[in-house]
Coordinates of C-alpha atoms in Angstrom, one line a residue:
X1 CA -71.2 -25.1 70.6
X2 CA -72.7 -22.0 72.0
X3 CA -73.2 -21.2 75.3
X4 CA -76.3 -20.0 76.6
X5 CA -77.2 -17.0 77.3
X6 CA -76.9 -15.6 81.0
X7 CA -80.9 -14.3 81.3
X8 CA -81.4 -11.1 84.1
X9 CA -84.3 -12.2 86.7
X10 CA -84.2 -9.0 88.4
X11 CA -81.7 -5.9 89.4
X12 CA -82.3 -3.2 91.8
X13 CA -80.2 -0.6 93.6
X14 CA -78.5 -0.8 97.4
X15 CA -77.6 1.9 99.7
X16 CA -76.2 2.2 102.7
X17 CA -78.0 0.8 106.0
X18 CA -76.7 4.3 107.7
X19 CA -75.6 7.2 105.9
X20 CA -73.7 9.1 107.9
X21 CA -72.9 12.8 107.8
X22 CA -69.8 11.8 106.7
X23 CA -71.1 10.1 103.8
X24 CA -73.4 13.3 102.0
X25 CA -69.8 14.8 100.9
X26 CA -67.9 14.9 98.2
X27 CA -64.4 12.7 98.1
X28 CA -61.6 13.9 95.7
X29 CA -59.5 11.5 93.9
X30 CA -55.6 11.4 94.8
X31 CA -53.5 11.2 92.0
X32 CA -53.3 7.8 91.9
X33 CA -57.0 7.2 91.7
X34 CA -57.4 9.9 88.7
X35 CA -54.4 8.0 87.0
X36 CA -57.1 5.1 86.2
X37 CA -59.9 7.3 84.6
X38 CA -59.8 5.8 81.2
X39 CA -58.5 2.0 82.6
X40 CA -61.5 -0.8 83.1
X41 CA -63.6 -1.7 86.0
X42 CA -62.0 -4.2 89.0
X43 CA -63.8 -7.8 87.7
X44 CA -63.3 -10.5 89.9
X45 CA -65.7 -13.2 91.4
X46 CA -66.7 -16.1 93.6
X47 CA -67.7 -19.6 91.9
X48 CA -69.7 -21.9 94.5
X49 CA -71.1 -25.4 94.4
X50 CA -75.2 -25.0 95.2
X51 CA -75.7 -26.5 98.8
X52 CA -77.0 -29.8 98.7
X53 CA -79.6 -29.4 102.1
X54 CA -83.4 -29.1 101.0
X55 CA -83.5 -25.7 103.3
X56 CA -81.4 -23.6 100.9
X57 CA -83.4 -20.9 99.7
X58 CA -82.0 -18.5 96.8
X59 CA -84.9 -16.0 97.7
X60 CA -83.6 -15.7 101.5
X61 CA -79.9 -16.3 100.4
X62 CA -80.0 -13.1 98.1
X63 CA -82.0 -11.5 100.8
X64 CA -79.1 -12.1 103.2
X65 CA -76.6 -10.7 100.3
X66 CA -78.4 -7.3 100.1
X67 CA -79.2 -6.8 103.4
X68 CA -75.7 -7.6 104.5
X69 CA -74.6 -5.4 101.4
X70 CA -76.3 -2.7 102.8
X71 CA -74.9 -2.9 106.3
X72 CA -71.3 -3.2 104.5
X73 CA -72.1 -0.1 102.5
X74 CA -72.1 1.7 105.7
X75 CA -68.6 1.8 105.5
X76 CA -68.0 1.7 102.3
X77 CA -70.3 4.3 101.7
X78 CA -68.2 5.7 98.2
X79 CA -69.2 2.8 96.6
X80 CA -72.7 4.3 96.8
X81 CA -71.9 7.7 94.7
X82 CA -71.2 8.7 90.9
X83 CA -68.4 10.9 89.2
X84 CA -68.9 13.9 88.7
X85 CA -66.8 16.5 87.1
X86 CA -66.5 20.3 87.2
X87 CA -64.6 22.2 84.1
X88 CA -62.5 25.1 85.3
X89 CA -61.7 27.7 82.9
X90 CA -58.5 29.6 83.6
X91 CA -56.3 27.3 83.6
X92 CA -58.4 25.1 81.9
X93 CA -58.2 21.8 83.5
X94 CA -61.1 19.6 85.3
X95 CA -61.7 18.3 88.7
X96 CA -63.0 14.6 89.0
X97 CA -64.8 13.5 92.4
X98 CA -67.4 11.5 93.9
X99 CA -70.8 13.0 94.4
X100 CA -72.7 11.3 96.8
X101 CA -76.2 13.2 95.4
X102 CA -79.1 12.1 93.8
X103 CA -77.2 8.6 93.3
X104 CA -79.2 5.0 93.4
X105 CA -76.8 3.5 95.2
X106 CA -74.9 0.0 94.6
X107 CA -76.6 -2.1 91.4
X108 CA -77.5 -5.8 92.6
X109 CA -78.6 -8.2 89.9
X110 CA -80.0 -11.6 90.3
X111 CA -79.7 -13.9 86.6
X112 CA -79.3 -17.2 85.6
X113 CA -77.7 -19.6 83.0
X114 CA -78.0 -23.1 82.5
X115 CA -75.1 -24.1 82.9
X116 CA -73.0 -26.6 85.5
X117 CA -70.0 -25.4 87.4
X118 CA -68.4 -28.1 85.6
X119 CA -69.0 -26.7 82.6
X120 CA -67.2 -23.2 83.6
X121 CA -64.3 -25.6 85.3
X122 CA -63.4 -28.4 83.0
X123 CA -62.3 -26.6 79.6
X124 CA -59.0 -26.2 78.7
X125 CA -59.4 -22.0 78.8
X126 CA -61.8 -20.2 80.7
X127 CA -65.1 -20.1 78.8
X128 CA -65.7 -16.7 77.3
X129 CA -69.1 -17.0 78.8
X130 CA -67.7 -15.8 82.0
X131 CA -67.2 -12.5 81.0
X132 CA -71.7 -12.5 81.3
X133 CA -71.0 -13.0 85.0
X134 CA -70.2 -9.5 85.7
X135 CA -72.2 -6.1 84.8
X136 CA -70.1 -2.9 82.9
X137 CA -68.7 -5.2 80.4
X138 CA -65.9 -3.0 78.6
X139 CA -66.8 0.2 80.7
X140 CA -64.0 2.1 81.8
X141 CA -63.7 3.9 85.0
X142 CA -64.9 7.4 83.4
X143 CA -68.5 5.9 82.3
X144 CA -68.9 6.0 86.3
X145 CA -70.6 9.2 85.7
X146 CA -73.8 7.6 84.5
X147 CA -73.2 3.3 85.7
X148 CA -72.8 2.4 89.3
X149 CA -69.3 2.4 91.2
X150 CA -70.6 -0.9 92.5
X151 CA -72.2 -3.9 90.4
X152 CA -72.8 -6.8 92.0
X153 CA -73.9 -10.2 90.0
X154 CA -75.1 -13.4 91.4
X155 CA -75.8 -15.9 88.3
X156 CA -77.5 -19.3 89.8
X157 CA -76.0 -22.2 87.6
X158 CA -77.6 -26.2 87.7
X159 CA -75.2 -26.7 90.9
X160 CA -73.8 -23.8 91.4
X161 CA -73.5 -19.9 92.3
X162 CA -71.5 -17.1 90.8
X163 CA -70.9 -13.6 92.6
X164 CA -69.5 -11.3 90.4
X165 CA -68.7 -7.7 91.8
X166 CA -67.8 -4.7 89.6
X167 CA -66.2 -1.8 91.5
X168 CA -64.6 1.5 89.6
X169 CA -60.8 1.2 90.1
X170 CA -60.9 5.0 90.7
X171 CA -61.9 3.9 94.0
X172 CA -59.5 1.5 94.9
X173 CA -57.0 -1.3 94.4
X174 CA -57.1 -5.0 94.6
X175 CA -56.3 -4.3 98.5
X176 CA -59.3 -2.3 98.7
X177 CA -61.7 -4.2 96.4
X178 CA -60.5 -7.7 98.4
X179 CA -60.7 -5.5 102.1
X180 CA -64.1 -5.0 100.6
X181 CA -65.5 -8.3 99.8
X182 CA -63.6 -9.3 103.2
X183 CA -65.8 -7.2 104.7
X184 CA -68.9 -7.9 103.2
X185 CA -68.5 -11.6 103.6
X186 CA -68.0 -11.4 107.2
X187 CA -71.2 -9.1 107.5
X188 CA -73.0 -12.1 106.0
X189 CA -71.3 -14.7 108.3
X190 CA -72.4 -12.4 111.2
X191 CA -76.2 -11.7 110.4
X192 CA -78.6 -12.7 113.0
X193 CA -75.8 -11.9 115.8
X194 CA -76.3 -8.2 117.0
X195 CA -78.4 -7.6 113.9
X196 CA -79.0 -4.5 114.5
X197 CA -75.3 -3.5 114.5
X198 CA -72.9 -2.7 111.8
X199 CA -69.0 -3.0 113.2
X200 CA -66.7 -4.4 111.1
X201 CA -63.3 -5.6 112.4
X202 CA -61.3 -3.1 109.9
X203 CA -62.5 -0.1 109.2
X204 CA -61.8 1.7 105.5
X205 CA -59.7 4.8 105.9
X206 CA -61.4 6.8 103.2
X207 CA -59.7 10.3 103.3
X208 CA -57.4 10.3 100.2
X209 CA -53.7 10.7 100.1
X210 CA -52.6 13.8 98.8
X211 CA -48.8 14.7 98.3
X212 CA -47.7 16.7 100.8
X213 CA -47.9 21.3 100.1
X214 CA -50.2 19.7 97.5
X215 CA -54.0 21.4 97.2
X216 CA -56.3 18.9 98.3
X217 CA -58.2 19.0 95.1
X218 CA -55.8 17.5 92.3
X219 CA -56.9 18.9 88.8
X220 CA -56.4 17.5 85.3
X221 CA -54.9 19.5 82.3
X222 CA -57.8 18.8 80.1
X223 CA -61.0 20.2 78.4
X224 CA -62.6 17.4 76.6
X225 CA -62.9 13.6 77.6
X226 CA -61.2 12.9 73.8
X227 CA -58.0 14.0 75.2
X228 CA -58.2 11.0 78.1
X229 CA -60.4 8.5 77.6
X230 CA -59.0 5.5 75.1
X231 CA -61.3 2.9 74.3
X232 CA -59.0 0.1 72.3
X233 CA -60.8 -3.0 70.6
X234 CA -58.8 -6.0 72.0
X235 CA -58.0 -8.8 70.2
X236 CA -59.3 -11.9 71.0
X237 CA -57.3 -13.8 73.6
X238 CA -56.7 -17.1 74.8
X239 CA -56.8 -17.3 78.8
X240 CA -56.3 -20.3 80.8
X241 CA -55.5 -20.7 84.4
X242 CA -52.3 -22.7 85.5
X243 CA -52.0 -24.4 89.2
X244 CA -48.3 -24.2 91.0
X245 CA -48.4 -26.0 94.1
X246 CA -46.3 -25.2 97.2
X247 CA -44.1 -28.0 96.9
X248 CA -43.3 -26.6 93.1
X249 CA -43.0 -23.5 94.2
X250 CA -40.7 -23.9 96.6
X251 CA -38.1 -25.9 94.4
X252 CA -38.6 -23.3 91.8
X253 CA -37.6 -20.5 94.5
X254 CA -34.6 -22.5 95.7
X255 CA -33.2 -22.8 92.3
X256 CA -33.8 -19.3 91.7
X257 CA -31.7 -18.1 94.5
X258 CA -29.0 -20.6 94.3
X259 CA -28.2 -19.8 90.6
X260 CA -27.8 -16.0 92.1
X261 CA -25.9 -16.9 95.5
X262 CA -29.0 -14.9 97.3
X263 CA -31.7 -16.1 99.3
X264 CA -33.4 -12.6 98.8
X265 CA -35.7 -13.7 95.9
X266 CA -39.1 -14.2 96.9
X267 CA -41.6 -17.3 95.6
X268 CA -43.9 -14.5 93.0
X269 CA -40.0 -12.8 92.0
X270 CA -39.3 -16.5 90.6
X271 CA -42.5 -17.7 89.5
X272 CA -43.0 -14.1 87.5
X273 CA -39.4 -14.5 86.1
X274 CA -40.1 -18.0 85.0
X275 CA -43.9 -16.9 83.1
X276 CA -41.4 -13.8 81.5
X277 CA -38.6 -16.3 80.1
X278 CA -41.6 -18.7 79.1
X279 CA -43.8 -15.9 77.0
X280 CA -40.8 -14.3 75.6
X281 CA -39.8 -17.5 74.1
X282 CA -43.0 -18.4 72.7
X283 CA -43.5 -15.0 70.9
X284 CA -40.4 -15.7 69.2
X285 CA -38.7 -12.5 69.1
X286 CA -35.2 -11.7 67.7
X287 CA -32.4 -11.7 70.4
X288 CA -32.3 -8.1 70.4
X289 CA -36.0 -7.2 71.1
X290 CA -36.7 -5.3 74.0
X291 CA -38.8 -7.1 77.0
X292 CA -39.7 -6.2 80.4
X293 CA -41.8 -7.8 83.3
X294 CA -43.9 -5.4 85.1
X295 CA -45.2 -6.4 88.9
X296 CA -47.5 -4.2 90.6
X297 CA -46.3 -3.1 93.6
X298 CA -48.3 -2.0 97.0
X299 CA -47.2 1.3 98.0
X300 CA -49.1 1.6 101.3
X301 CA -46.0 0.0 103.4
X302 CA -43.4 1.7 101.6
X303 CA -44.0 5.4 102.0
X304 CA -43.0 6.9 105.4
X305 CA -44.8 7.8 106.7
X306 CA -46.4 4.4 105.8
X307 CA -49.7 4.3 104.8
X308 CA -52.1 1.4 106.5
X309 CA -53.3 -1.2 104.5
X310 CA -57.4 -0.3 105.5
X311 CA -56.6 2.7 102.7
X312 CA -58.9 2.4 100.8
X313 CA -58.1 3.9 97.3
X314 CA -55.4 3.2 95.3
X315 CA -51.8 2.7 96.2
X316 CA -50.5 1.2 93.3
X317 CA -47.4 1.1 90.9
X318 CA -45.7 -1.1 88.8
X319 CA -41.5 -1.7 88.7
X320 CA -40.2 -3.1 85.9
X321 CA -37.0 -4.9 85.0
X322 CA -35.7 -4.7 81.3
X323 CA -33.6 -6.4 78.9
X324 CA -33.6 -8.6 75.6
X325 CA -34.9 -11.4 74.4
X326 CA -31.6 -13.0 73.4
X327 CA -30.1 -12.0 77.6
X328 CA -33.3 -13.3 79.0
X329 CA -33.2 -16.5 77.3
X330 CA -29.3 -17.1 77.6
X331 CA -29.5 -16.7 81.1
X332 CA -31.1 -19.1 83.8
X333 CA -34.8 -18.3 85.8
X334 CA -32.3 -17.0 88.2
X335 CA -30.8 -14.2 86.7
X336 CA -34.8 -12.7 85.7
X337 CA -36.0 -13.3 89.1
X338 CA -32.7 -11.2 90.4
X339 CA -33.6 -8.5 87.9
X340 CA -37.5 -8.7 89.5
X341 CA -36.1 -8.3 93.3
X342 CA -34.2 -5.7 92.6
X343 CA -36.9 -3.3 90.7
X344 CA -39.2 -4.3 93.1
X345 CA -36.2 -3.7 96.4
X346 CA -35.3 0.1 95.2
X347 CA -39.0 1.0 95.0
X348 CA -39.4 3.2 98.4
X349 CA -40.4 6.5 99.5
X350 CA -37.8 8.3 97.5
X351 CA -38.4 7.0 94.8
X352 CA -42.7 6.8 95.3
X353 CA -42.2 10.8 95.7
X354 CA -40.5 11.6 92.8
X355 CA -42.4 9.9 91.0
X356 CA -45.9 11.8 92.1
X357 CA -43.9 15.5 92.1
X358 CA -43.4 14.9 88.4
X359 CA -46.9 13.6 87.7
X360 CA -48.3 16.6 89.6
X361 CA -46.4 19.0 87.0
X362 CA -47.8 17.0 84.0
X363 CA -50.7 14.5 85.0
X364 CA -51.6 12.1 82.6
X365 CA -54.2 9.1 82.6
X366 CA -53.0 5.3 82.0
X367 CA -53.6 5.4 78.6
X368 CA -54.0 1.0 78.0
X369 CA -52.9 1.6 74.1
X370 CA -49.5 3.4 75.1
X371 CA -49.0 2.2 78.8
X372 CA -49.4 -1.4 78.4
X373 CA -46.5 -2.7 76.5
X374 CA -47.3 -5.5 74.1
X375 CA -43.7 -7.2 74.4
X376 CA -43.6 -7.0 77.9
X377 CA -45.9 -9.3 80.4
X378 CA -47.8 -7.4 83.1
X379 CA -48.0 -9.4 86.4
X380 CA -51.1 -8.4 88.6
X381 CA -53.0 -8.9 91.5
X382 CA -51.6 -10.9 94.4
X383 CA -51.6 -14.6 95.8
X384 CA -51.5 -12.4 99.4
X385 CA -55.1 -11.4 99.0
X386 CA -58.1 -13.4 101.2
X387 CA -59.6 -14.5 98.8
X388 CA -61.1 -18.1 99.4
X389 CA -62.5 -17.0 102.8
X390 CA -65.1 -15.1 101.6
X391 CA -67.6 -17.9 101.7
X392 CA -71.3 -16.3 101.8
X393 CA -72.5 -19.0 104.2
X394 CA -71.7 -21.4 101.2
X395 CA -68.6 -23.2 102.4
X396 CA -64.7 -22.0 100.4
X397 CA -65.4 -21.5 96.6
X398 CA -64.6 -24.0 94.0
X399 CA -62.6 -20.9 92.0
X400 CA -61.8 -17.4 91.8
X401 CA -62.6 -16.2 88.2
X402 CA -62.3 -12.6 85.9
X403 CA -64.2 -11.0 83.5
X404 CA -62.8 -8.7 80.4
X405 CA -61.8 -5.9 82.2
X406 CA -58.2 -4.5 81.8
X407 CA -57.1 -8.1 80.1
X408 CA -54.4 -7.9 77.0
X409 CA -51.7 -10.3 75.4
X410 CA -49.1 -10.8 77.9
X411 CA -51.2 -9.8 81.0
X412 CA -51.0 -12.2 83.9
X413 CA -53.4 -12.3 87.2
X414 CA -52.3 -14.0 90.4
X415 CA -54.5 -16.0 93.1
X416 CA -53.9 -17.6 95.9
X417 CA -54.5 -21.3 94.9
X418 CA -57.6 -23.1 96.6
X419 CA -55.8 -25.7 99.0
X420 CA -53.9 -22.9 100.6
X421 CA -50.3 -23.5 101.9
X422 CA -48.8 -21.0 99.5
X423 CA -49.8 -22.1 96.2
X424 CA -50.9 -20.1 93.2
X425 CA -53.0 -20.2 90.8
X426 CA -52.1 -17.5 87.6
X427 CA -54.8 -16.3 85.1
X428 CA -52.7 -15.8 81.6
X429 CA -53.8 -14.2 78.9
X430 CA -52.4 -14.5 75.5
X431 CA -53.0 -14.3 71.6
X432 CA -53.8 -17.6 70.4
X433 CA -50.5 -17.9 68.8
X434 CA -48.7 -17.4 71.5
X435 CA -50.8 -19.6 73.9
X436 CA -50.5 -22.6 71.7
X437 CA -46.4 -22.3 72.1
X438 CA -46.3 -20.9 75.9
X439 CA -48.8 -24.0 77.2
X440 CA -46.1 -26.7 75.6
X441 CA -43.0 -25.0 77.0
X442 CA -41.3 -27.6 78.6
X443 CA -39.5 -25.3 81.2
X444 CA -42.8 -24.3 82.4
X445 CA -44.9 -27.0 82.0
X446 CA -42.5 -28.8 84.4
X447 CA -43.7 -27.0 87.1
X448 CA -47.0 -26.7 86.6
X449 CA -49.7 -29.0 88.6
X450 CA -52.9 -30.4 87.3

């Protein structure tokens, strides 16, 4: 059966309450940001059940959404802009920034579908439908020249409310987009208290980090967007969302570390070592086949100086452990998860700034269709972000949801689960095939929780 279709009632454009001085400049990328130029949007949203008092009003609630918005904007202010680009000539090479001029601002869209929450909760896999939810469907980070930095989407449902937020990962990670929505939601909480104020309790520290002896604006080797931009038709894909409570967790930690004699392995280091074993079996390769398991790691606390965690731009990279099939299997969840910890221990400054000094003498951009390795699984996000207090004045959300940005076989997104106490929830995404053989594994299913 078809789902219907998610029908736009209106959409219009938010800037800042106060633009500030500061704000009517342009901000040039770090490396780290211009890495991401051909990658997808940040997707990630907010499923609510529909208050049940009389008084709710969905024109004052979306009132108090852009007017808190606006107030939030303030500080995000870059959210605000477009790219621009400027073309040097000798060497030949561009520069990529934001260009807070002649921009709209922040795009807001109201729409609905007919549709329950249950109906987005119940099935099996997520329902491809949700992918409607958010605005810049398929856009890469680049197309920010012409589409907003910042699309916001509230879908009404029967019983239920959707907010959907966009943002160009140019401008920052999931750190920054979750500091963000942090942010945002406690400007709503707060309205009506000092309305006329605009504090927020953590400030974004916008000026970019640049390596140091470095020129503050970072060029790219290129002449024409052909040579970076990679648009790749993915294939469809089979994502569902798996539930590991505390208690699972916990057991599944303890045996990791006793098969290694350590107790250095941490709770994600198991569970992402487990999800590796588990997909690597059900793709069926021969022993010999190369894998890997790639975490992405925040690099704010690990420079030194370190960098605080109100950066807000990218501070991303991902370790990886590798071996084959045939060692990976043969071993225990132990073993992997030792591999994990130990990629993800050796990544400090040293390492961080090596890294950059050899991208600075040949940049690149992520390129998804070489970068992303198709017999490895990509673990992302974090079960460390605030996620289920951002609550909009409609009590904790039901679920935290994606759309179709930067999603492939093997790629794996971790939430916080909604009861707290350190459970998870992981988004995995995977070719049909392989779906139908990872979701009956016995080794993992044991651990999961319905």
């Amino acid at each position: 059966m078809n789902s219907p279709n998610v029908e736009i009632i209106s959409d219009c454009f938010i800037k800042p309450k106060f633009i500030s001085e500061e704000a009517t400049k342009p901000i040039y990328f770090s490396p780290w940001d211009l890495i991401m130029l051909s990658t997808n949007y940040i997707q990630k949203g907010l499923l609510f059940r529909l208050p049940e008092n009389q008084d709710f009003s969905i024109t004052t609630f979306l009132d108090d959404l852009k007017h808190s918005l606006s107030a939030t904007l303030t500080h995000f202010h870059p959210l605000t802009a477009r790219l621009a680009t400027v073309k040097h000539e000798n060497p030949p090479s561009i520069a990529v920034f934001l260009n807070p001029e002649n921009s709209p601002g922040a795009r807001f869209i109201h729409s609905s579908v007919s549709l329950t929450a249950a109906d987005i909760l119940t099935p099996t896999d997520v329902p491809l439908v949700v992918q409607s939810f958010f605005d810049h469907h398929q856009a890469v980070n680049n197309d920010g020249h012409e589409l907003s930095l910042l699309s916001v989407k509230v879908t009404e449902l029967v019983d239920g409310i959707f907010i959907g937020c966009s943002v160009n990962h140019m401008l920052g990670d999931g750190t920054s987009y979750w500091h963000f929505i942090n942010s945002w939601s406690d400007m709503f909480q707060s309205k009506g208290q000092n309305s006329h104020l605009t504090q927020i309790s953590r400030p974004p520290i916008l000026d970019r980090w640049i390596p140091a002896g470095s020129d503050p604006i970072v060029t790219l080797p290129f002449t024409d967007e052909d040579q970076y931009i990679n648009r790749p038709d993915h294939p469809m894909l089979r994502e569902r969302i798996f539930h590991f409570s505390s208690d699972s967790l916990a057991k599944l930690k303890a045996k990791a570390n006793s098969e290694c004699g350590t107790t250095k392995i941490s709770t994600l280091q198991s569970l992402s070592a487990l999800v590796w074993r588990c997909v690597t079996r059900a793709r069926r390769f021969s022993v010999d086949q190369e894998t890997g398991c790639m975490m992405a790691v925040n690099n704010r606390s690990r420079l030194s100086p370190p960098v605080p965690e109100n950066y807000f731009g990218n501070m991303i990279q991902t370790v990886k452990a590798i071996t084959t099939a045939g060692e990976l299997l043969d071993h225990g969840v132990g073993w992997a998860a030792l591999r994990l910890h130990e990629a993800v221990a050796s990544h400090g400054d040293k390492n961080i700034k090596e890294g950059m000094e050899a991208w600075m003498k040949s940049p690149f951009v992520v390129n998804p269709s070489v970068h992303f390795d198709t017999n490895s699984v990509h673990m992302g996000s974090s079960p460390r972000f605030d996620m289920y207090g951002n609550e909009f004045g409609l009590g904790k959300a039901l679920a935290v949801l994606s759309g179709y940005a930067n999603k492939f076989d093997g790629k794996v997104t971790s939430y916080p689960g909604r009861e707290g106490r350190g459970s998870i929830d992981l988004e995995v995404c995977l070719l049909p095939e392989n779906m139908a053989a990872f979701e009956s594994n016995e080794e993992f299913i044991s651990i999961v929780d319905e």
